[in-house]
Coordinates of C-alpha atoms in Angstrom, one line a residue:
X9 CA 0.2 -0.2 0.1
X10 CA 1.5 3.4 -1.0
X11 CA 2.2 6.2 1.4
X12 CA 1.8 9.6 0.8
X13 CA 3.2 12.9 2.1
X14 CA 3.7 16.4 0.2
X15 CA 7.0 18.7 0.2
X16 CA 6.9 22.7 -0.9
X17 CA 8.9 24.1 -3.1
X18 CA 9.8 27.8 -3.6
X19 CA 10.7 29.3 -7.2
X20 CA 12.3 32.9 -7.9
X21 CA 12.5 33.9 -11.6
X22 CA 15.3 36.3 -12.4
X23 CA 12.4 37.7 -14.8
X24 CA 10.3 40.7 -12.7
X25 CA 6.7 40.4 -12.5
X26 CA 4.5 41.8 -15.2
X27 CA 0.7 42.1 -16.1
X28 CA -0.8 42.4 -19.9
X29 CA -3.9 41.5 -21.9
X30 CA -5.3 38.1 -22.1
X31 CA -4.2 35.9 -25.0
X32 CA -7.1 35.0 -27.3
X33 CA -6.4 31.4 -26.2
X34 CA -6.5 32.1 -22.7
X35 CA -9.9 34.1 -22.8
X36 CA -11.5 31.2 -24.7
X37 CA -10.7 28.1 -22.1
X38 CA -11.4 31.1 -19.6
X39 CA -14.8 31.3 -20.6
X40 CA -15.5 27.8 -21.0
X41 CA -14.3 27.4 -17.6
X42 CA -17.0 29.7 -16.2
X43 CA -19.4 27.8 -19.0
X44 CA -20.3 31.3 -20.3
X45 CA -21.0 29.8 -24.0
X46 CA -23.8 28.1 -25.2
X47 CA -25.2 25.3 -23.3
X48 CA -24.5 22.4 -25.9
X49 CA -20.4 23.3 -25.0
X50 CA -20.6 23.4 -21.5
X51 CA -17.6 21.1 -19.6
X52 CA -17.1 19.6 -16.7
X53 CA -13.7 20.5 -15.2
X54 CA -12.7 17.2 -15.7
X55 CA -12.6 17.7 -19.3
X56 CA -11.0 20.8 -19.8
X57 CA -8.1 20.0 -16.7
X58 CA -5.4 18.0 -18.6
X59 CA -3.6 15.0 -17.4
X60 CA 0.2 13.3 -18.2
X61 CA 2.4 11.0 -16.6
X62 CA 6.2 11.9 -17.1
X63 CA 8.8 9.0 -16.8
X64 CA 12.6 10.0 -15.4
X65 CA 15.3 8.6 -17.0
X66 CA 19.0 7.4 -15.9
X67 CA 20.1 7.7 -12.5
X68 CA 17.7 10.7 -11.4
X69 CA 16.6 11.0 -7.9
X70 CA 14.3 12.5 -6.2
X71 CA 16.2 15.9 -5.4
X72 CA 16.9 15.9 -9.1
X73 CA 13.0 15.7 -9.9
X74 CA 12.1 18.3 -7.8
X75 CA 15.1 21.0 -8.7
X76 CA 13.9 20.3 -12.2
X77 CA 10.1 20.9 -11.6
X78 CA 11.6 24.4 -9.8
X79 CA 13.6 25.0 -12.9
X80 CA 10.4 24.9 -15.1
X81 CA 8.3 27.0 -13.2
X82 CA 11.5 29.9 -12.9
X83 CA 11.8 29.3 -16.7
X84 CA 8.2 29.5 -17.8
X85 CA 6.4 32.6 -17.7
X86 CA 3.1 30.2 -18.0
X87 CA 3.6 28.6 -14.9
X88 CA 4.2 31.7 -12.7
X89 CA 0.8 33.6 -14.3
X90 CA -2.7 33.9 -12.3
X91 CA -5.8 35.7 -13.6
X92 CA -7.1 38.2 -10.9
X93 CA -10.3 38.3 -10.8
X94 CA -12.7 40.7 -12.7
X95 CA -14.9 41.7 -10.1
X96 CA -18.3 40.2 -9.4
X97 CA -19.3 37.7 -11.9
X98 CA -17.1 39.1 -14.6
X99 CA -14.1 37.4 -16.2
X100 CA -10.8 38.5 -15.7
X101 CA -9.7 41.0 -17.9
X102 CA -5.8 40.4 -17.2
X103 CA -2.8 38.0 -16.7
X104 CA -0.6 38.7 -14.1
X105 CA 2.8 36.9 -14.2
X106 CA 4.8 36.4 -11.1
X107 CA 8.1 36.8 -9.9
X108 CA 8.2 34.4 -7.3
X109 CA 5.9 31.6 -5.5
X110 CA 5.7 28.4 -4.4
X111 CA 3.9 25.0 -5.1
X112 CA 3.2 21.6 -3.6
X113 CA 4.3 18.4 -4.4
X114 CA 3.0 14.9 -3.4
X115 CA 5.4 12.4 -2.7
X116 CA 3.7 8.9 -2.7
X117 CA 5.7 5.9 -1.7
X118 CA 4.7 2.7 -3.7
X119 CA 4.0 -0.5 -2.4
X120 CA 6.1 -3.6 -3.0
X121 CA 3.7 -5.2 -5.7
X122 CA 1.6 -1.7 -6.4
X123 CA 0.8 -0.7 -10.1
X124 CA 2.7 2.7 -10.7
X125 CA 0.5 3.8 -13.6
X126 CA -2.8 2.9 -12.0
X127 CA -1.8 4.8 -8.7
X128 CA -0.8 7.7 -11.1
X129 CA -4.0 7.4 -12.9
X130 CA -6.2 7.9 -9.6
X131 CA -4.4 10.6 -8.9
X132 CA -4.8 12.3 -11.8
X133 CA -8.4 11.6 -12.3
X134 CA -9.2 12.8 -8.7
X135 CA -7.0 16.2 -9.2
X136 CA -8.7 16.5 -12.8
X137 CA -12.4 16.7 -11.2
X138 CA -11.2 19.6 -8.8
X139 CA -11.4 23.2 -10.3
X140 CA -8.2 25.0 -9.8
X141 CA -8.2 28.7 -8.3
X142 CA -7.1 30.4 -11.1
X143 CA -6.4 33.7 -9.1
X144 CA -3.8 32.0 -7.0
X145 CA -2.9 28.4 -8.0
X146 CA -0.1 27.4 -9.7
X147 CA -1.1 25.7 -12.6
X148 CA 0.4 21.6 -12.3
X149 CA -0.9 19.3 -9.7
X150 CA 2.1 17.1 -9.0
X151 CA 2.6 13.5 -7.4
X152 CA 6.0 12.1 -7.5
X153 CA 5.5 7.9 -7.4
X154 CA 8.8 6.4 -6.1
X155 CA 9.5 2.5 -5.4
X156 CA 12.2 2.1 -2.7
X157 CA 13.2 5.8 -2.7
X158 CA 13.8 5.9 -6.6
X159 CA 11.4 8.0 -9.0
X160 CA 9.2 5.8 -11.3
X161 CA 6.6 8.2 -12.6
X162 CA 5.3 11.8 -12.2
X163 CA 1.7 12.6 -12.1
X164 CA 0.6 15.9 -13.6
X165 CA -2.5 17.3 -13.8
X166 CA -2.8 20.4 -16.1
X167 CA -4.6 23.6 -16.1
X168 CA -6.1 24.3 -19.4
X169 CA -6.1 28.2 -18.8
X170 CA -2.0 28.3 -18.6
X171 CA -1.2 25.3 -21.0
X172 CA -2.7 23.1 -23.9
X173 CA -1.7 19.9 -24.8
X174 CA 1.6 21.0 -26.7
X175 CA 2.8 23.2 -24.2
X176 CA 2.6 20.2 -22.0
X177 CA 4.6 17.9 -24.0
X178 CA 7.5 20.8 -24.3
X179 CA 7.6 20.9 -20.6
X180 CA 7.8 16.8 -20.5
X181 CA 10.8 16.9 -23.1
X182 CA 12.5 19.6 -20.8
X183 CA 11.7 18.0 -17.5
X184 CA 12.9 14.9 -18.8
X185 CA 16.5 16.5 -20.1
X186 CA 16.9 17.9 -17.0
X187 CA 16.5 15.1 -14.3
X188 CA 18.9 12.8 -17.0
X189 CA 21.3 15.5 -16.3
X190 CA 21.3 17.4 -19.3
X191 CA 21.1 21.2 -19.6
X192 CA 18.4 23.4 -21.7
X193 CA 19.1 26.0 -24.1
X194 CA 17.7 29.5 -23.2
X195 CA 13.9 29.7 -24.0
X196 CA 12.9 31.0 -26.8
X197 CA 9.2 30.9 -27.2
X198 CA 7.4 34.2 -26.5
X199 CA 5.5 34.5 -23.4
X200 CA 2.2 34.7 -22.7
X201 CA 2.0 38.3 -22.7
X202 CA 4.2 38.4 -25.7
X203 CA 1.5 36.3 -27.3
X204 CA -1.2 38.7 -26.1
X205 CA 0.8 41.8 -27.6
X206 CA 1.0 40.3 -30.9
X207 CA -2.9 39.3 -31.3
X208 CA -3.6 43.2 -30.7
X209 CA -0.8 44.0 -33.3
X210 CA -2.3 44.9 -37.0
X211 CA -1.1 41.8 -38.5
X212 CA -2.9 40.1 -35.5
X213 CA -5.9 42.0 -35.9
X214 CA -6.4 41.0 -39.7
X215 CA -5.6 37.5 -38.7
X216 CA -8.7 37.5 -36.4
X217 CA -11.1 39.2 -38.8
X218 CA -10.2 36.6 -41.4
X219 CA -10.9 33.9 -38.9
X220 CA -14.1 35.2 -37.9
X221 CA -15.3 35.6 -41.8
X222 CA -14.2 31.8 -42.1
X223 CA -16.4 30.6 -39.2
X224 CA -19.3 32.9 -40.2
X225 CA -19.2 31.6 -43.6
X226 CA -19.2 28.0 -42.5
X227 CA -21.9 28.8 -39.8
X228 CA -24.7 30.1 -42.7
X229 CA -23.9 28.1 -45.5
X230 CA -22.9 24.4 -43.9
X231 CA -25.0 21.6 -42.0
X232 CA -25.2 22.9 -38.5
X233 CA -25.3 19.0 -37.2
X234 CA -23.7 16.0 -39.0
X235 CA -26.0 13.7 -37.7
X236 CA -29.7 13.7 -37.9
X237 CA -31.7 10.8 -38.5
X238 CA -34.3 8.3 -36.8
X239 CA -31.9 7.4 -34.0
X240 CA -30.5 10.9 -32.6
X241 CA -33.3 11.9 -30.4
X242 CA -31.6 11.8 -26.5
X243 CA -30.4 15.4 -25.0
X244 CA -27.8 13.8 -22.5
X245 CA -24.3 14.6 -23.4
X246 CA -22.7 10.8 -22.0
X247 CA -20.5 9.1 -24.5
X248 CA -18.7 5.9 -23.9
X249 CA -15.2 5.6 -24.8
X250 CA -12.8 2.8 -26.9
X251 CA -9.2 2.8 -26.9
X252 CA -7.5 1.3 -29.9
X253 CA -3.7 0.5 -29.3
X254 CA -2.0 -1.4 -32.3
X255 CA 1.6 -1.3 -33.7
X256 CA 0.0 -3.1 -37.2
X257 CA -1.9 0.1 -37.2
X258 CA 1.2 2.3 -37.1
X259 CA 2.9 0.5 -39.9
X260 CA -0.1 1.1 -42.1
X261 CA -0.5 4.6 -41.6
X262 CA 3.5 5.1 -42.6
X263 CA 2.9 3.1 -45.7
X264 CA -0.3 5.1 -46.4
X265 CA 1.8 8.3 -46.0
X266 CA 4.5 7.2 -47.9
X267 CA 2.1 5.5 -51.0
X268 CA 0.0 9.3 -51.1
X269 CA 2.5 11.7 -50.2
X270 CA 0.5 13.1 -47.6
X271 CA 0.7 13.4 -43.6
X272 CA -0.1 11.1 -41.1
X273 CA -3.1 13.7 -39.9
X274 CA -4.6 14.3 -43.4
X275 CA -4.9 10.5 -43.8
X276 CA -6.3 9.6 -40.4
X277 CA -8.3 12.4 -40.7
X278 CA -9.8 11.7 -44.0
X279 CA -10.3 7.8 -42.9
X280 CA -12.5 9.2 -39.9
X281 CA -14.5 11.7 -42.2
X282 CA -15.1 8.9 -44.9
X283 CA -16.6 6.8 -41.8
X284 CA -18.4 9.5 -40.3
X285 CA -20.3 10.5 -43.6
X286 CA -21.2 7.0 -44.4
X287 CA -22.9 6.4 -40.7
X288 CA -24.9 9.8 -41.0
X289 CA -25.7 9.4 -44.8
X290 CA -25.0 12.6 -45.5
X291 CA -21.9 13.7 -47.8
X292 CA -20.4 16.9 -45.8
X293 CA -19.1 16.6 -42.6
X294 CA -18.2 19.7 -40.7
X295 CA -15.2 18.8 -38.3
X296 CA -13.9 20.6 -35.2
X297 CA -10.4 20.3 -35.0
X298 CA -9.1 21.0 -31.5
X299 CA -5.1 21.6 -30.7
X300 CA -4.7 23.2 -34.1
X301 CA -3.4 26.8 -34.3
X302 CA 0.2 26.3 -33.6
X303 CA 0.7 26.3 -37.4
X304 CA 2.8 30.0 -37.4
X305 CA 6.6 28.8 -36.6
X306 CA 6.9 32.0 -34.2
X307 CA 4.1 29.7 -31.7
X308 CA 6.0 26.5 -32.2
X309 CA 7.7 26.8 -28.7
X310 CA 5.6 28.9 -27.1
X311 CA 4.5 27.4 -23.5
X312 CA 1.3 28.5 -22.8
X313 CA -2.3 27.9 -24.1
X314 CA -3.4 28.1 -27.6
X315 CA -7.0 26.4 -27.2
X316 CA -9.1 27.1 -29.9
X317 CA -10.8 25.3 -32.5
X318 CA -10.4 25.1 -36.4
X319 CA -13.8 24.4 -38.3
X320 CA -13.3 22.2 -41.6
X321 CA -15.9 21.6 -44.3
X322 CA -15.2 18.2 -45.5
X323 CA -17.0 17.1 -49.0
X324 CA -16.4 13.1 -48.8
X325 CA -18.5 13.1 -52.4
X326 CA -15.6 12.1 -54.2
X327 CA -14.4 9.1 -56.5
X328 CA -11.8 7.8 -54.0
X329 CA -10.2 7.9 -50.9
X330 CA -6.7 9.4 -52.4
X331 CA -8.9 12.5 -53.8
X332 CA -10.6 13.0 -50.1
X333 CA -7.0 13.0 -48.5
X334 CA -5.6 15.9 -50.8
X335 CA -9.2 17.5 -50.1
X336 CA -8.2 17.0 -46.2
X337 CA -4.6 18.6 -46.9
X338 CA -6.2 21.6 -48.1
X339 CA -9.5 21.8 -46.0
X340 CA -6.8 21.4 -42.8
X341 CA -4.6 24.0 -43.9
X342 CA -7.3 26.6 -44.4
X343 CA -9.0 25.5 -41.0
X344 CA -5.9 25.9 -38.8
X345 CA -5.3 29.3 -40.3
X346 CA -8.1 30.5 -39.2
X347 CA -7.9 29.2 -35.4
X348 CA -7.0 32.0 -33.7
X349 CA -10.0 34.7 -33.0
X350 CA -12.0 36.7 -30.3
X351 CA -14.0 34.1 -28.7
X352 CA -16.8 36.9 -27.6
X353 CA -16.9 37.8 -31.1
X354 CA -17.4 34.5 -32.6
X355 CA -20.0 33.5 -29.8
X356 CA -22.2 36.5 -30.9
X357 CA -21.8 35.3 -34.6
X358 CA -23.0 31.8 -33.5
X359 CA -25.7 33.4 -31.6
X360 CA -26.6 35.6 -34.9
X361 CA -26.1 32.7 -37.1
X362 CA -28.6 30.5 -35.1
X363 CA -31.4 33.4 -34.9
X364 CA -30.9 33.9 -38.8
X365 CA -30.9 30.2 -39.7
X366 CA -33.2 28.9 -37.1
X367 CA -30.5 25.9 -36.0
X368 CA -27.8 25.9 -33.6
X369 CA -24.3 24.9 -34.6
X370 CA -23.4 21.6 -32.7
X371 CA -19.8 20.3 -32.6
X372 CA -21.0 17.1 -33.6
X373 CA -17.8 15.3 -35.2
X374 CA -14.7 16.1 -33.2
X375 CA -11.0 15.5 -33.6
X376 CA -8.3 15.9 -31.3
X377 CA -4.9 14.9 -32.5
X378 CA -2.3 15.1 -29.7
X379 CA -0.1 13.0 -31.1
X380 CA 2.9 15.7 -31.2
X381 CA 2.4 16.3 -27.6
X382 CA 4.5 13.1 -26.1
X383 CA 8.3 12.5 -27.0
X384 CA 8.1 9.5 -29.2
X385 CA 11.1 8.2 -26.9
X386 CA 8.7 8.7 -24.0
X387 CA 5.3 6.9 -25.3
X388 CA 7.6 4.0 -26.5
X389 CA 8.6 3.0 -23.0
X390 CA 4.5 1.8 -22.7
X391 CA 4.9 -2.0 -23.8
X392 CA 3.1 -2.8 -26.8
X393 CA -0.5 -4.7 -26.4
X394 CA -0.6 -8.2 -26.1
X395 CA -3.2 -8.4 -28.8
X396 CA -3.2 -6.5 -32.1
X397 CA -5.5 -4.7 -32.3
X398 CA -6.4 -4.1 -28.6
X399 CA -9.6 -2.8 -27.8
X400 CA -10.5 -1.3 -24.4
X401 CA -13.6 0.3 -23.0
X402 CA -13.3 2.9 -20.5
X403 CA -15.8 4.6 -18.4
X404 CA -18.3 6.9 -19.9
X405 CA -17.8 10.5 -19.5
X406 CA -20.0 13.8 -20.5
X407 CA -18.5 15.5 -23.6
X408 CA -20.1 17.9 -25.6
X409 CA -20.2 16.2 -29.0
X410 CA -21.7 13.2 -30.9
X411 CA -18.4 11.5 -32.3
X412 CA -15.1 12.5 -31.1
X413 CA -11.3 11.1 -31.8
X414 CA -8.3 11.4 -29.7
X415 CA -5.2 10.3 -32.3
X416 CA -2.7 9.8 -28.7
X417 CA 0.4 8.2 -30.8
X418 CA 1.2 7.4 -34.1
X419 CA 4.7 6.1 -34.4
X420 CA 5.7 2.6 -33.4
X421 CA 2.2 2.0 -32.0
X422 CA -1.5 3.6 -33.2
X423 CA -2.9 4.7 -30.1
X424 CA -6.5 6.4 -30.6
X425 CA -9.6 6.8 -28.5
X426 CA -13.0 6.7 -29.9
X427 CA -15.8 8.6 -28.0
X428 CA -19.3 8.1 -29.5
X429 CA -22.8 9.0 -28.3
X430 CA -25.0 6.0 -28.4
X431 CA -27.4 7.6 -30.5
X432 CA -25.0 7.6 -32.9
X433 CA -23.2 4.3 -32.5
X434 CA -23.6 2.2 -29.6
X435 CA -20.7 0.1 -28.3
X436 CA -21.0 -2.7 -31.1
X437 CA -21.3 -0.5 -33.4
X438 CA -18.0 1.7 -31.9
X439 CA -16.0 -1.2 -32.1
X440 CA -17.1 -1.6 -36.0
X441 CA -16.2 1.6 -36.5
X442 CA -13.0 1.4 -34.9
X443 CA -12.3 -1.8 -36.8
X444 CA -13.2 0.0 -40.3
X445 CA -10.7 2.7 -39.7
X446 CA -8.1 0.5 -39.3
X447 CA -9.2 -1.4 -41.9
X448 CA -9.1 1.5 -44.0
X449 CA -5.8 3.0 -42.7
X450 CA -4.5 -0.8 -44.1
X451 CA -6.1 -0.6 -47.6
X452 CA -4.8 3.3 -47.9
X453 CA -1.1 2.0 -47.6
X454 CA -2.0 -0.4 -50.8
X455 CA -3.7 1.1 -53.1
X456 CA -6.7 3.6 -53.7
X457 CA -10.1 2.8 -52.4
X458 CA -13.3 3.6 -54.1
X459 CA -15.8 5.8 -52.3
X460 CA -19.9 6.9 -53.4
X461 CA -22.9 5.0 -53.5
X462 CA -20.6 1.8 -55.3
X463 CA -17.7 2.4 -53.5
X464 CA -16.2 -0.4 -51.2
X465 CA -16.6 1.4 -48.0
X466 CA -20.0 0.5 -47.1
X467 CA -18.8 -3.6 -47.4
X468 CA -15.4 -2.8 -45.4
X469 CA -17.2 -1.3 -42.5
X470 CA -20.2 -3.0 -41.7
X471 CA -21.4 0.4 -40.1
X472 CA -25.3 1.4 -39.8
X473 CA -26.2 4.0 -42.2
X474 CA -28.6 7.3 -41.2
X475 CA -32.2 6.5 -42.2
X476 CA -34.8 8.8 -42.3
X477 CA -37.8 7.1 -42.3
X478 CA -40.0 7.3 -38.9
X479 CA -41.2 11.1 -39.5
X480 CA -41.6 13.6 -42.1
X481 CA -37.9 14.5 -43.0
X482 CA -37.3 17.3 -45.2
X483 CA -33.8 19.0 -46.0
X484 CA -33.9 22.7 -45.3
X485 CA -30.9 24.1 -46.9
X486 CA -27.6 22.0 -46.1
X487 CA -29.9 20.5 -42.7
X488 CA -32.0 17.9 -42.3
X489 CA -35.4 18.3 -40.4
X490 CA -37.9 15.8 -39.0
X491 CA -41.0 18.0 -39.2
X492 CA -43.5 16.0 -36.9
X493 CA -40.5 16.0 -34.1
X494 CA -40.5 19.9 -35.1
X495 CA -44.2 20.1 -34.5
X496 CA -44.0 18.5 -30.9
X497 CA -41.0 21.4 -29.5
X498 CA -43.3 24.0 -30.9
X499 CA -46.2 22.8 -28.7
X500 CA -43.6 22.5 -25.7
X501 CA -42.3 25.8 -26.2
X502 CA -45.0 27.9 -27.0
X503 CA -47.2 26.0 -24.7
X504 CA -50.1 25.3 -27.4
X505 CA -51.8 22.5 -28.8
X506 CA -52.8 22.7 -32.0
X507 CA -49.4 23.1 -34.4
X508 CA -49.1 22.4 -38.1
X509 CA -45.6 22.3 -39.7
X510 CA -45.5 22.6 -43.5
X511 CA -42.6 22.8 -46.1
X512 CA -44.0 24.7 -49.3
X513 CA -42.4 26.8 -51.6
X514 CA -38.8 26.4 -49.9
X515 CA -40.2 27.8 -46.8
X516 CA -40.7 25.6 -43.1
X517 CA -43.8 27.4 -42.1
X518 CA -45.7 26.8 -38.3
X519 CA -49.4 27.4 -38.2
X520 CA -50.8 28.3 -34.7
X521 CA -54.4 28.1 -34.7
X522 CA -55.1 28.9 -31.7
X523 CA -52.8 30.5 -27.8
X524 CA -49.5 31.6 -28.4
X525 CA -49.3 35.6 -27.0
X526 CA -45.9 35.9 -28.6
X527 CA -45.2 37.9 -31.5
X528 CA -43.4 35.8 -34.3
X529 CA -40.1 37.2 -33.1
X530 CA -40.3 36.3 -29.4
X531 CA -41.5 32.9 -30.7
X532 CA -38.7 32.4 -32.9
X533 CA -36.4 33.1 -30.3
X534 CA -37.8 31.0 -27.8
X535 CA -38.1 28.1 -30.3
X536 CA -34.1 28.4 -31.0
X537 CA -33.2 28.7 -27.7
X538 CA -35.1 25.7 -27.0
X539 CA -32.7 23.5 -29.6
X540 CA -29.5 22.6 -27.9
X541 CA -29.2 18.9 -28.3
X542 CA -31.8 18.5 -30.8
X543 CA -29.8 18.2 -33.7
X544 CA -33.1 16.9 -36.0
X545 CA -34.6 20.2 -35.5
X546 CA -34.5 23.8 -37.2
X547 CA -37.0 27.1 -36.0
X548 CA -39.4 28.0 -38.9
X549 CA -38.7 30.5 -41.2
X550 CA -42.3 31.3 -40.7
X551 CA -44.8 31.8 -38.0
X552 CA -48.4 32.5 -38.4
X553 CA -49.8 33.1 -35.0
X554 CA -53.4 34.2 -33.8
X555 CA -51.8 37.4 -32.7
X556 CA -49.7 37.9 -36.3
X557 CA -47.4 36.6 -39.3
X558 CA -44.0 37.3 -39.8
X559 CA -40.5 35.4 -40.3
X560 CA -39.3 36.1 -36.5
X561 CA -36.4 37.1 -37.8
X562 CA -36.6 41.0 -38.1

């Protein structure tokens, strides 16, 4: 059985304290932590706080491991950054870079037969569920695990407000060098305050404006929900999670990259999109890509948080997978370039487009490729699975999406996780999706794969296809709408009994014959506000009410 005590480490940097504006990434995460975003996007602390385990190499002892942590705190401003309260319920409006402070490290002495990885996971999960005090807390919660007084693992829980996945990976590399007795070069990445100043420069403002235009076009024209069919009814956000580990998959991915002259990310994303489109019975997949905005060389070594989404539109209506991989590379370049923006302005665009379209955008399909955040030499320490592929189920967890793929590692052993809502894929179907993904990657390494109605995807995937048979389905713009389900929603929201929903002359109309004292504008606003997690619905374009007729969108 393990024994736990703690030690307090003090640090003092040679760089004096400073204050400055928030970066766009910091502002985005702070809003998520305050749950100010639309209800569909709300997150629990466990989904925003991140975790990692770092392995000491060589003959590192406890003192060297702890000294290395102190060195990191003194070296990187992000680890010395706090966010003073804005007053009342207001968000913080600036960041404060401290010169000195302290942090705590738990020291866990493992029992003779105790599993170090399991003990580290238990520590991390417990700490992930606890929010950080952003006004005062050090942004890392740390536990050094030892056996017979020798360091075995460092368990790390990360505050997303100060650090993203790539920054955490860079810290892991530096800590590993230090505990191995090496020296670090002078840090060259910009500090968070310097990044904020860059973002507020003339060039930074132009990039931000272009990003907002990119998002606005997609929000206006493309499907607001990918999955809309008879099965998609639930309004909860509990997803089951399947982990996949496969050395053969990593080798197949290498072959696919070589044959297609593309990147690993493009191959994985294209295969993922093709299968998602097949399940959704639609050709266009709007995908949110996380960890997507370190495309500029000046930010490559930044220790901080750049946590903003890229938005990709992938048209899978093409003859073969090679064509889709090429399209994916182009779309990724555009999406990643437009992934730095003012979050408050973006949410205004989201709200305005929701009212204009009558549909709320949802992150139905999400990709999170963090394979570059863990050094391969550290990842390779984990033994290969006993079976290939190894599929392991993990507990359900709340996530604001319908389908998500995390890419953890691509070299040596492909490690990914799939998170699926039961309305989209049940557990058996999620395993089919995982195996189909691996088969598609394997085939991509051998030859081109045909897509389309007569292509190979249906036969190799064994996945269900979205059916629209149990209601009155109508395509409104780029969205699919169940008119019967919409009529039920209107009865509830408007508190009326007699509602008829029609689609005539390319217009979605709600006819309310009695009751409802609201104006068309008030009715429309109420309906749109009620659409979170209801991906098969859109608010009517025209309202015929007892007290007036109108579009509700004036």
